[in-house]
């Protein structure tokens, strides 16, 4: 059997001018993950990255900790969905990012307030009734990710190992397809994904299967390392 490890990026920079970069904690998470994978004896035949900076930074930190050369193939199939597009379609006034951040900052818990808005935005995107509002629909997103999965499997060949550095959305889409989940149940899984967690797939002649989901035991010795956004 071959193995594909889907790795969610480390913590990004929520609330900063540029979200798409690892926080100090995210950089630390990438290193801890890399050391944990090395202890497990994981030796990749192929490394794949989405195109986002947080994907690349997680790959760099993880591979360095595994004492491997920081080289990978980039594949846009593993890019995250456009959360800004979703939020702006749900609340058009939030095209003004300064206004959004000001409104969130005025709440007792800005992270919780953002999560509530994000959840409602995602429900609207997934339902399919407003597809004309989006450059990429939920169905189109799932199809894009599945195309990336199949391309990776064909590229790998038999009995190989790959590391894929990506985001929570693509991992959720992969799990949804493997477990035949409803769209809304898949979205609920998305909220449980820890930063720098590992989801493991195994594949062979008969198909591609989910082996484990959202592994982050490598952080349980230090709860400070566990984050979800």
XYZ file of N, CA and C in Angstrom:
687
model
N 0.832 -1.199 0.000
C 0.000 0.000 0.000
C 0.865 1.247 0.000
N 0.408 2.271 -0.706
C 1.062 3.563 -0.662
C 0.413 4.445 0.395
N 1.091 5.521 0.762
C 0.616 6.397 1.836
C 0.718 7.853 1.422
N -0.332 8.603 1.705
C -0.361 10.040 1.473
C -0.696 10.718 2.796
N 0.200 11.584 3.252
C -0.040 12.352 4.471
C -0.481 13.759 4.088
N -1.708 14.108 4.438
C -2.223 15.455 4.202
C -1.957 16.281 5.453
N -1.187 17.344 5.310
C -0.759 18.146 6.455
C -1.381 19.535 6.373
N -2.159 19.869 7.396
C -2.682 21.233 7.444
C -1.561 22.186 7.866
N -1.582 23.374 7.316
C -0.556 24.371 7.650
C -0.575 24.720 9.139
N 0.542 25.236 9.609
C 0.600 25.750 10.972
C -0.263 26.994 11.122
N -0.361 27.472 12.359
C -1.213 28.624 12.640
C -0.808 29.811 11.773
N -1.786 30.406 11.107
C -1.540 31.593 10.292
C -1.715 32.846 11.155
N -1.618 34.006 10.531
C -1.568 35.274 11.279
C -2.927 35.962 11.286
N -3.863 35.399 12.043
C -5.194 35.989 12.165
C -5.089 37.380 12.776
N -5.780 38.327 12.139
C -5.809 39.685 12.662
C -4.654 40.560 12.199
N -3.672 39.958 11.527
C -2.545 40.741 11.009
C -2.904 41.310 9.641
N -2.048 42.193 9.144
C -2.294 42.784 7.832
C -2.288 41.748 6.732
N -1.507 40.683 6.907
C -1.422 39.598 5.929
C -1.668 38.284 6.663
N -2.832 37.703 6.472
C -3.158 36.434 7.135
C -2.280 35.295 6.638
N -1.885 35.361 5.360
C -1.227 34.233 4.720
C 0.267 34.159 5.043
N 0.566 34.024 6.304
C 1.926 33.745 6.754
C 1.832 33.128 8.138
N 2.778 32.277 8.464
C 2.728 31.610 9.757
C 2.998 32.596 10.888
N 2.287 32.390 11.980
C 2.601 33.099 13.214
C 3.850 32.469 13.831
N 4.325 33.047 14.908
C 5.452 32.452 15.629
C 5.094 31.047 16.090
N 3.857 30.873 16.569
C 3.411 29.550 16.994
C 3.344 28.600 15.806
N 2.861 29.086 14.659
C 2.763 28.244 13.475
C 4.112 27.712 13.032
N 5.142 28.559 13.119
C 6.493 28.124 12.774
C 6.969 27.041 13.737
N 6.682 27.217 15.014
C 7.059 26.207 16.002
C 6.322 24.893 15.746
N 5.041 24.980 15.422
C 4.260 23.771 15.140
C 4.858 22.979 13.986
N 5.296 23.682 12.941
C 5.875 22.999 11.783
C 7.114 22.207 12.184
N 7.953 22.782 13.034
C 9.144 22.082 13.477
C 8.835 20.874 14.342
N 7.893 21.038 15.258
C 7.502 19.909 16.122
C 6.935 18.775 15.276
N 6.101 19.104 14.299
C 5.541 18.094 13.402
C 6.642 17.364 12.660
N 7.612 18.109 12.110
C 8.687 17.478 11.356
C 9.472 16.487 12.198
N 9.769 16.859 13.427
C 10.507 15.942 14.299
C 9.682 14.701 14.610
N 8.370 14.881 14.778
C 7.488 13.742 15.061
C 7.425 12.792 13.863
N 7.351 13.336 12.654
C 7.317 12.490 11.462
C 8.640 11.735 11.292
N 9.752 12.403 11.615
C 11.055 11.740 11.517
C 11.137 10.564 12.481
N 10.638 10.750 13.692
C 10.636 9.663 14.684
C 9.793 8.491 14.191
N 8.719 8.791 13.479
C 7.852 7.734 12.939
C 8.484 7.029 11.747
N 9.574 7.558 11.259
C 10.246 6.936 10.122
C 9.640 7.273 8.780
N 8.907 8.372 8.713
C 8.290 8.781 7.446
C 9.373 9.320 6.514
N 9.473 8.727 5.342
C 10.439 9.157 4.326
C 9.690 9.375 3.017
N 9.412 10.613 2.649
C 8.594 10.857 1.454
C 9.334 10.614 0.145
N 8.630 10.023 -0.796
C 9.124 9.926 -2.171
C 8.776 11.186 -2.953
N 7.754 11.891 -2.485
C 7.293 13.098 -3.163
C 6.700 14.040 -2.126
N 6.980 15.331 -2.277
C 6.379 16.368 -1.441
C 5.625 17.323 -2.355
N 4.386 17.622 -1.983
C 3.532 18.511 -2.775
C 3.037 19.633 -1.875
N 2.944 20.838 -2.433
C 2.488 22.015 -1.696
C 1.398 22.720 -2.476
N 0.437 23.257 -1.753
C -0.414 24.255 -2.362
C 0.412 25.504 -2.621
N -0.199 26.512 -3.218
C 0.554 27.700 -3.632
C 0.595 28.808 -2.584
N -0.079 28.624 -1.466
C -0.147 29.689 -0.477
C 1.133 29.754 0.353
N 1.434 30.953 0.836
C 2.670 31.136 1.594
C 2.679 30.286 2.852
N 1.545 30.174 3.527
C 1.505 29.377 4.757
C 1.748 27.894 4.485
N 1.384 27.432 3.292
C 1.711 26.056 2.909
C 3.223 25.891 2.779
N 3.838 26.817 2.049
C 5.279 26.722 1.804
C 6.078 26.869 3.096
N 5.657 27.789 3.959
C 6.383 27.996 5.207
C 6.267 26.766 6.112
N 5.110 26.133 6.125
C 4.950 24.912 6.917
C 5.833 23.800 6.355
N 5.853 23.688 5.032
C 6.712 22.683 4.396
C 8.181 22.928 4.727
N 8.610 24.172 4.653
C 10.004 24.495 4.944
C 10.386 24.098 6.365
N 9.547 24.478 7.330
C 9.845 24.174 8.719
C 9.800 22.701 9.021
N 8.822 22.015 8.457
C 8.663 20.583 8.688
C 9.814 19.791 8.075
N 10.139 20.077 6.823
C 11.196 19.336 6.136
C 12.564 19.599 6.759
N 12.795 20.837 7.189
C 14.065 21.148 7.856
C 14.203 20.323 9.134
N 13.102 20.200 9.895
C 13.139 19.415 11.130
C 13.315 17.923 10.853
N 12.886 17.477 9.653
C 13.095 16.083 9.245
C 14.478 15.870 8.640
N 15.256 16.974 8.551
C 16.582 16.959 7.939
C 16.512 16.531 6.474
N 15.492 17.067 5.787
C 15.306 16.824 4.369
C 15.438 18.138 3.614
N 15.802 18.059 2.363
C 15.898 19.243 1.512
C 14.508 19.828 1.288
N 14.404 21.138 1.386
C 13.106 21.800 1.224
C 12.782 21.947 -0.258
N 12.348 20.851 -0.867
C 11.948 20.836 -2.272
C 10.573 20.196 -2.385
N 9.778 20.728 -3.277
C 8.433 20.189 -3.463
C 7.899 20.596 -4.825
N 6.813 19.930 -5.207
C 6.053 20.328 -6.392
C 4.859 21.143 -5.925
N 4.575 22.233 -6.609
C 3.391 23.028 -6.273
C 2.221 22.596 -7.146
N 1.065 22.512 -6.529
C -0.149 22.129 -7.253
C -1.302 22.974 -6.716
N -1.880 23.844 -7.551
C -2.970 24.710 -7.091
C -4.228 23.955 -6.677
N -4.312 22.672 -7.026
C -5.471 21.878 -6.587
C -5.560 21.835 -5.073
N -4.417 22.034 -4.381
C -4.388 21.947 -2.921
C -4.533 23.304 -2.246
N -4.862 24.344 -3.023
C -5.107 25.653 -2.424
C -6.414 25.657 -1.639
N -6.462 26.503 -0.630
C -7.674 26.661 0.169
C -8.750 27.369 -0.645
N -10.012 27.214 -0.238
C -11.076 28.015 -0.830
C -10.847 29.478 -0.449
N -11.521 30.358 -1.153
C -11.365 31.800 -0.940
C -12.349 32.247 0.140
N -11.881 32.305 1.384
C -12.791 32.652 2.477
C -13.242 34.118 2.395
N -12.401 34.973 1.819
C -12.807 36.370 1.677
C -13.972 36.491 0.705
N -13.928 35.741 -0.385
C -15.031 35.717 -1.341
C -16.321 35.293 -0.662
N -16.234 34.256 0.177
C -17.421 33.742 0.856
C -18.006 34.771 1.813
N -17.147 35.409 2.595
C -17.616 36.385 3.585
C -18.204 37.615 2.897
N -17.552 38.071 1.827
C -18.047 39.251 1.120
C -19.394 38.991 0.447
N -19.610 37.762 -0.030
C -20.909 37.429 -0.621
C -21.993 37.400 0.456
N -21.625 36.988 1.643
C -22.576 36.917 2.772
C -22.825 38.300 3.368
N -21.766 39.086 3.547
C -21.864 40.441 4.090
C -21.061 41.391 3.201
N -21.699 41.934 2.168
C -20.974 42.760 1.195
C -20.200 43.928 1.802
N -20.650 44.455 2.927
C -19.935 45.594 3.512
C -18.534 45.202 3.986
N -18.311 43.902 4.144
C -16.998 43.451 4.607
C -15.963 43.396 3.483
N -16.341 43.904 2.292
C -15.307 44.145 1.289
C -14.297 45.170 1.822
N -14.784 45.995 2.732
C -13.919 46.944 3.431
C -13.306 46.209 4.622
N -12.055 45.750 4.471
C -11.417 44.927 5.504
C -11.244 45.689 6.807
N -10.966 46.990 6.709
C -10.798 47.786 7.920
C -12.100 47.826 8.712
N -13.223 47.933 7.995
C -14.521 47.939 8.655
C -14.776 46.602 9.340
N -14.473 45.504 8.655
C -14.676 44.185 9.249
C -13.856 44.028 10.519
N -12.555 44.384 10.453
C -11.700 44.216 11.621
C -12.163 45.116 12.768
N -12.666 46.306 12.451
C -13.163 47.204 13.498
C -14.404 46.618 14.168
N -15.301 46.047 13.370
C -16.503 45.443 13.939
C -16.155 44.235 14.810
N -15.200 43.421 14.344
C -14.789 42.264 15.137
C -14.124 42.703 16.438
N -13.278 43.722 16.349
C -12.557 44.203 17.535
C -13.508 44.752 18.589
N -14.686 45.199 18.161
C -15.665 45.757 19.104
C -16.458 44.688 19.838
N -16.280 43.419 19.472
C -16.992 42.324 20.130
C -16.185 41.812 21.320
N -16.819 41.133 22.283
C -16.082 40.598 23.436
C -15.028 39.570 23.053
N -15.281 38.824 21.967
C -14.342 37.787 21.532
C -14.236 37.843 20.006
N -13.277 38.612 19.470
C -13.180 38.771 18.019
C -13.027 37.455 17.269
N -12.262 36.503 17.814
C -12.087 35.219 17.126
C -13.417 34.478 17.050
N -14.182 34.482 18.127
C -15.488 33.806 18.109
C -16.449 34.510 17.150
N -16.412 35.835 17.148
C -17.291 36.583 16.243
C -16.950 36.269 14.789
N -15.655 36.208 14.480
C -15.249 35.863 13.121
C -15.698 34.450 12.772
N -15.535 33.517 13.709
C -15.926 32.134 13.442
C -17.413 32.032 13.137
N -18.235 32.774 13.858
C -19.689 32.750 13.613
C -20.013 33.262 12.208
N -19.370 34.350 11.818
C -19.586 34.901 10.473
C -19.101 33.925 9.415
N -17.930 33.349 9.664
C -17.341 32.398 8.724
C -18.246 31.188 8.538
N -18.805 30.671 9.637
C -19.673 29.487 9.567
C -20.920 29.765 8.730
N -21.527 30.921 8.935
C -22.719 31.271 8.161
C -22.368 31.503 6.693
N -21.203 32.101 6.449
C -20.757 32.312 5.073
C -20.563 30.981 4.360
N -19.990 30.015 5.072
C -19.754 28.714 4.467
C -21.071 27.986 4.171
N -22.014 28.063 5.091
C -23.315 27.427 4.853
C -23.949 27.972 3.568
N -23.866 29.281 3.401
C -24.445 29.903 2.209
C -23.738 29.417 0.951
N -22.419 29.301 1.021
C -21.628 28.834 -0.122
C -21.964 27.390 -0.465
N -22.066 26.552 0.549
C -22.275 25.123 0.341
C -23.678 24.807 -0.172
N -24.658 25.577 0.225
C -26.049 25.226 -0.098
C -26.308 25.193 -1.599
N -25.528 25.938 -2.387
C -25.670 25.887 -3.839
C -26.742 26.784 -4.414
N -27.491 27.471 -3.563
C -28.576 28.319 -4.051
C -28.088 29.667 -4.564
N -26.841 30.000 -4.245
C -26.311 31.313 -4.627
C -25.021 31.165 -5.436
N -24.918 30.112 -6.232
C -23.664 29.822 -6.934
C -23.200 30.965 -7.831
N -24.129 31.748 -8.322
C -23.761 32.844 -9.213
C -22.940 33.918 -8.497
N -22.961 33.906 -7.170
C -22.225 34.908 -6.392
C -20.748 34.565 -6.218
N -20.341 33.368 -6.650
C -19.004 32.898 -6.326
C -18.188 32.558 -7.564
N -16.912 32.969 -7.539
C -16.011 32.608 -8.635
C -15.741 31.113 -8.648
N -15.755 30.488 -7.474
C -15.606 29.032 -7.360
C -16.698 28.516 -6.434
N -17.547 27.646 -6.941
C -18.616 27.077 -6.132
C -18.066 25.962 -5.243
N -18.863 25.563 -4.275
C -18.485 24.438 -3.416
C -18.253 23.181 -4.246
N -19.152 22.909 -5.173
C -18.999 21.722 -6.015
C -17.732 21.819 -6.859
N -17.473 22.994 -7.397
C -16.256 23.183 -8.176
C -15.006 22.999 -7.339
N -15.054 23.475 -6.097
C -13.930 23.309 -5.178
C -13.667 21.830 -4.909
N -14.717 21.079 -4.580
C -14.559 19.647 -4.310
C -14.011 18.908 -5.521
N -14.482 19.265 -6.708
C -13.992 18.632 -7.931
C -12.517 18.954 -8.153
N -12.139 20.201 -7.883
C -10.729 20.600 -8.034
C -9.821 19.771 -7.129
N -10.228 19.628 -5.872
C -9.409 18.866 -4.925
C -9.333 17.399 -5.334
N -10.458 16.827 -5.742
C -10.457 15.412 -6.115
C -9.573 15.179 -7.345
N -9.564 16.129 -8.262
C -8.656 16.030 -9.409
C -7.207 16.000 -8.931
N -6.884 16.829 -7.936
C -5.539 16.837 -7.377
C -5.185 15.523 -6.705
N -6.146 14.929 -6.005
C -5.916 13.634 -5.348
C -5.579 12.568 -6.384
N -6.383 12.489 -7.420
C -6.169 11.459 -8.434
C -4.873 11.686 -9.207
N -4.541 12.950 -9.477
C -3.282 13.261 -10.159
C -2.088 12.839 -9.299
N -2.177 13.090 -8.004
C -1.103 12.704 -7.096
C -0.930 11.200 -7.059
N -2.038 10.494 -6.974
C -1.963 9.029 -6.929
C -1.315 8.465 -8.198
N -1.693 9.008 -9.325
C -1.108 8.535 -10.591
C 0.384 8.880 -10.679
N 0.755 10.051 -10.184
C 2.156 10.464 -10.214
C 3.010 9.583 -9.313
N 2.473 9.236 -8.159
C 3.234 8.458 -7.185
C 3.548 7.047 -7.679
N 2.560 6.424 -8.277
C 2.742 5.019 -8.615
C 2.544 4.135 -7.392
N 2.959 2.895 -7.496
C 2.672 1.907 -6.453
C 3.583 2.069 -5.241
N 2.975 1.889 -4.054
C 3.710 1.726 -2.788
C 4.692 2.853 -2.499
N 4.264 4.093 -2.742
C 5.103 5.253 -2.459
C 4.501 6.067 -1.312
N 5.260 7.059 -0.862
C 4.831 7.916 0.244
C 4.924 9.377 -0.179
N 3.866 10.140 0.101
C 3.846 11.563 -0.227
C 3.445 12.375 0.993
N 4.029 13.566 1.098
C 3.583 14.582 2.042
C 2.909 15.684 1.237
N 1.719 16.105 1.658
C 1.001 17.182 0.980
C 0.722 18.282 1.998
N 1.261 19.473 1.757
C 1.057 20.610 2.650
C -0.058 21.466 2.075
N -1.152 21.575 2.829
C -2.362 22.176 2.300
C -3.126 22.872 3.426
N -4.419 23.016 3.261
C -5.278 23.703 4.227
C -6.430 22.798 4.654
N -7.215 23.299 5.605
C -8.315 22.506 6.137
C -9.393 22.194 5.129
N -9.682 23.138 4.228
C -10.741 22.911 3.248
C -10.475 21.729 2.340
N -9.314 21.666 1.675
C -9.023 20.504 0.843
C -9.010 19.188 1.616
N -8.488 19.207 2.838
C -8.499 17.970 3.639
C -9.932 17.543 3.908
N -10.783 18.494 4.243
C -12.196 18.190 4.473
C -12.843 17.609 3.216
N -12.531 18.177 2.058
C -13.108 17.683 0.802
C -12.677 16.246 0.522
N -11.416 15.932 0.808
C -10.918 14.566 0.605
C -11.644 13.593 1.526
N -11.793 13.961 2.786
C -12.466 13.085 3.751
C -13.944 12.923 3.388
N -14.570 14.003 2.965
C -15.976 13.936 2.536
C -16.175 12.895 1.453
N -15.280 12.896 0.457
C -15.395 11.957 -0.658
C -15.169 10.526 -0.199
N -14.168 10.319 0.669
C -13.846 8.954 1.111
C -14.941 8.368 1.991
N -15.593 9.207 2.818
C -16.595 8.712 3.775
C -18.030 8.966 3.320
N -18.213 9.556 2.138
C -19.543 9.849 1.590
C -20.372 10.680 2.576
N -19.751 11.717 3.134
C -20.439 12.593 4.074
C -21.335 13.580 3.333
N -22.359 14.073 4.028
C -23.127 15.169 3.462
C -22.244 16.418 3.453
N -22.612 17.386 2.637
C -21.811 18.599 2.539
C -21.729 19.324 3.884
N -22.845 19.441 4.591
C -22.835 20.159 5.862
C -22.062 19.410 6.933
N -22.137 18.085 6.928
C -21.341 17.315 7.888
C -19.852 17.483 7.608
N -19.505 17.540 6.332
C -18.110 17.770 5.972
C -17.651 19.134 6.471
N -18.501 20.145 6.327
C -18.145 21.484 6.792
C -17.925 21.502 8.298
N -18.714 20.742 9.030
C -18.537 20.680 10.485
C -17.191 20.071 10.856
N -16.727 19.105 10.059
C -15.403 18.528 10.303
C -14.314 19.589 10.179
N -14.544 20.523 9.269
C -13.548 21.556 9.004
C -13.166 22.321 10.267
N -14.152 22.547 11.148
C -13.888 23.339 12.351
C -13.043 22.570 13.367
N -12.934 21.259 13.232
C -12.207 20.465 14.225
C -10.735 20.282 13.872
N -10.328 20.688 12.678
C -8.964 20.435 12.231
C -7.961 21.312 12.977
N -6.981 20.681 13.588
C -5.924 21.411 14.286
C -4.853 21.856 13.298
N -4.195 22.944 13.612
C -3.069 23.385 12.791
C -1.940 22.365 12.865
N -1.313 22.125 11.710
C -0.197 21.172 11.581
C -0.593 19.761 12.023
N -1.872 19.431 11.847
C -2.341 18.067 12.084
C -2.170 17.246 10.811
N -2.214 15.930 10.964
C -1.961 15.012 9.851
C -3.188 14.136 9.608
N -3.608 14.050 8.364
C -4.642 13.111 7.933
C -3.984 12.130 6.971
N -4.150 10.845 7.247
C -3.412 9.820 6.506
C -4.336 9.043 5.572
N -3.910 8.933 4.317
C -4.607 8.129 3.317
C -3.710 6.960 2.920
N -4.317 5.839 2.643
C -3.578 4.719 2.067
C -4.239 4.356 0.741
N -3.422 3.878 -0.197
C -3.972 3.559 -1.515
C -3.320 2.292 -2.060
N -4.077 1.647 -2.916
C -3.601 0.450 -3.588
C -4.394 0.250 -4.863
N -4.339 -0.932 -5.407
C -5.017 -1.201 -6.673
C -6.529 -1.048 -6.556
N -7.070 -1.279 -5.368
C -8.530 -1.256 -5.207
C -9.093 0.107 -4.852
N -8.232 1.068 -4.580
C -8.772 2.380 -4.275
C -7.927 3.166 -3.296
N -8.491 4.283 -2.851
C -7.850 5.211 -1.930
C -8.730 5.332 -0.698
N -8.144 5.158 0.485
C -8.940 5.047 1.703
C -8.409 5.949 2.804
N -9.307 6.382 3.666
C -8.931 7.165 4.835
C -8.428 6.230 5.922
N -7.213 6.479 6.407
C -6.635 5.669 7.471
C -6.746 6.353 8.830
N -6.491 7.663 8.862
C -6.633 8.414 10.111
C -6.924 9.862 9.770
N -7.504 10.579 10.736
C -7.959 11.950 10.494
C -7.505 12.863 11.623
N -6.924 14.003 11.256
C -6.654 15.074 12.212
C -5.746 14.635 13.368
N -4.718 13.856 13.057
C -3.783 13.432 14.098
C -2.971 14.633 14.585
N -2.987 14.881 15.880
C -2.115 15.925 16.427
C -1.603 15.553 17.814
N -1.400 14.251 18.016
C -0.851 13.785 19.288
C 0.555 14.335 19.530
N 1.235 14.742 18.449
C 2.580 15.309 18.600
C 2.562 16.640 19.353
N 1.375 17.198 19.601
C 1.269 18.442 20.366
C 0.705 18.227 21.775
N 0.285 17.036 22.089
C -0.442 16.831 23.340
C 0.441 16.946 24.575
N 1.743 16.908 24.399
C 2.644 17.112 25.543
C 2.680 18.576 25.973
N 2.160 19.457 25.113
C 2.190 20.891 25.380
C 0.947 21.515 24.758
N -0.084 21.706 25.549
C -1.367 22.185 25.023
C -1.249 23.548 24.352
N -0.198 24.293 24.663
C 0.029 25.588 24.018
C 0.167 25.444 22.510
N 0.613 24.261 22.057
C 0.849 24.035 20.635
C -0.423 23.722 19.850
N -1.518 23.473 20.534
C -2.763 23.104 19.856
C -3.572 24.347 19.530
N -3.791 24.567 18.241
C -4.603 25.696 17.792
C -5.432 25.251 16.596
N -6.440 26.037 16.260
C -7.364 25.630 15.211
C -7.539 26.682 14.119
N -6.918 27.847 14.234
C -7.045 28.864 13.193
C -5.736 29.653 13.115
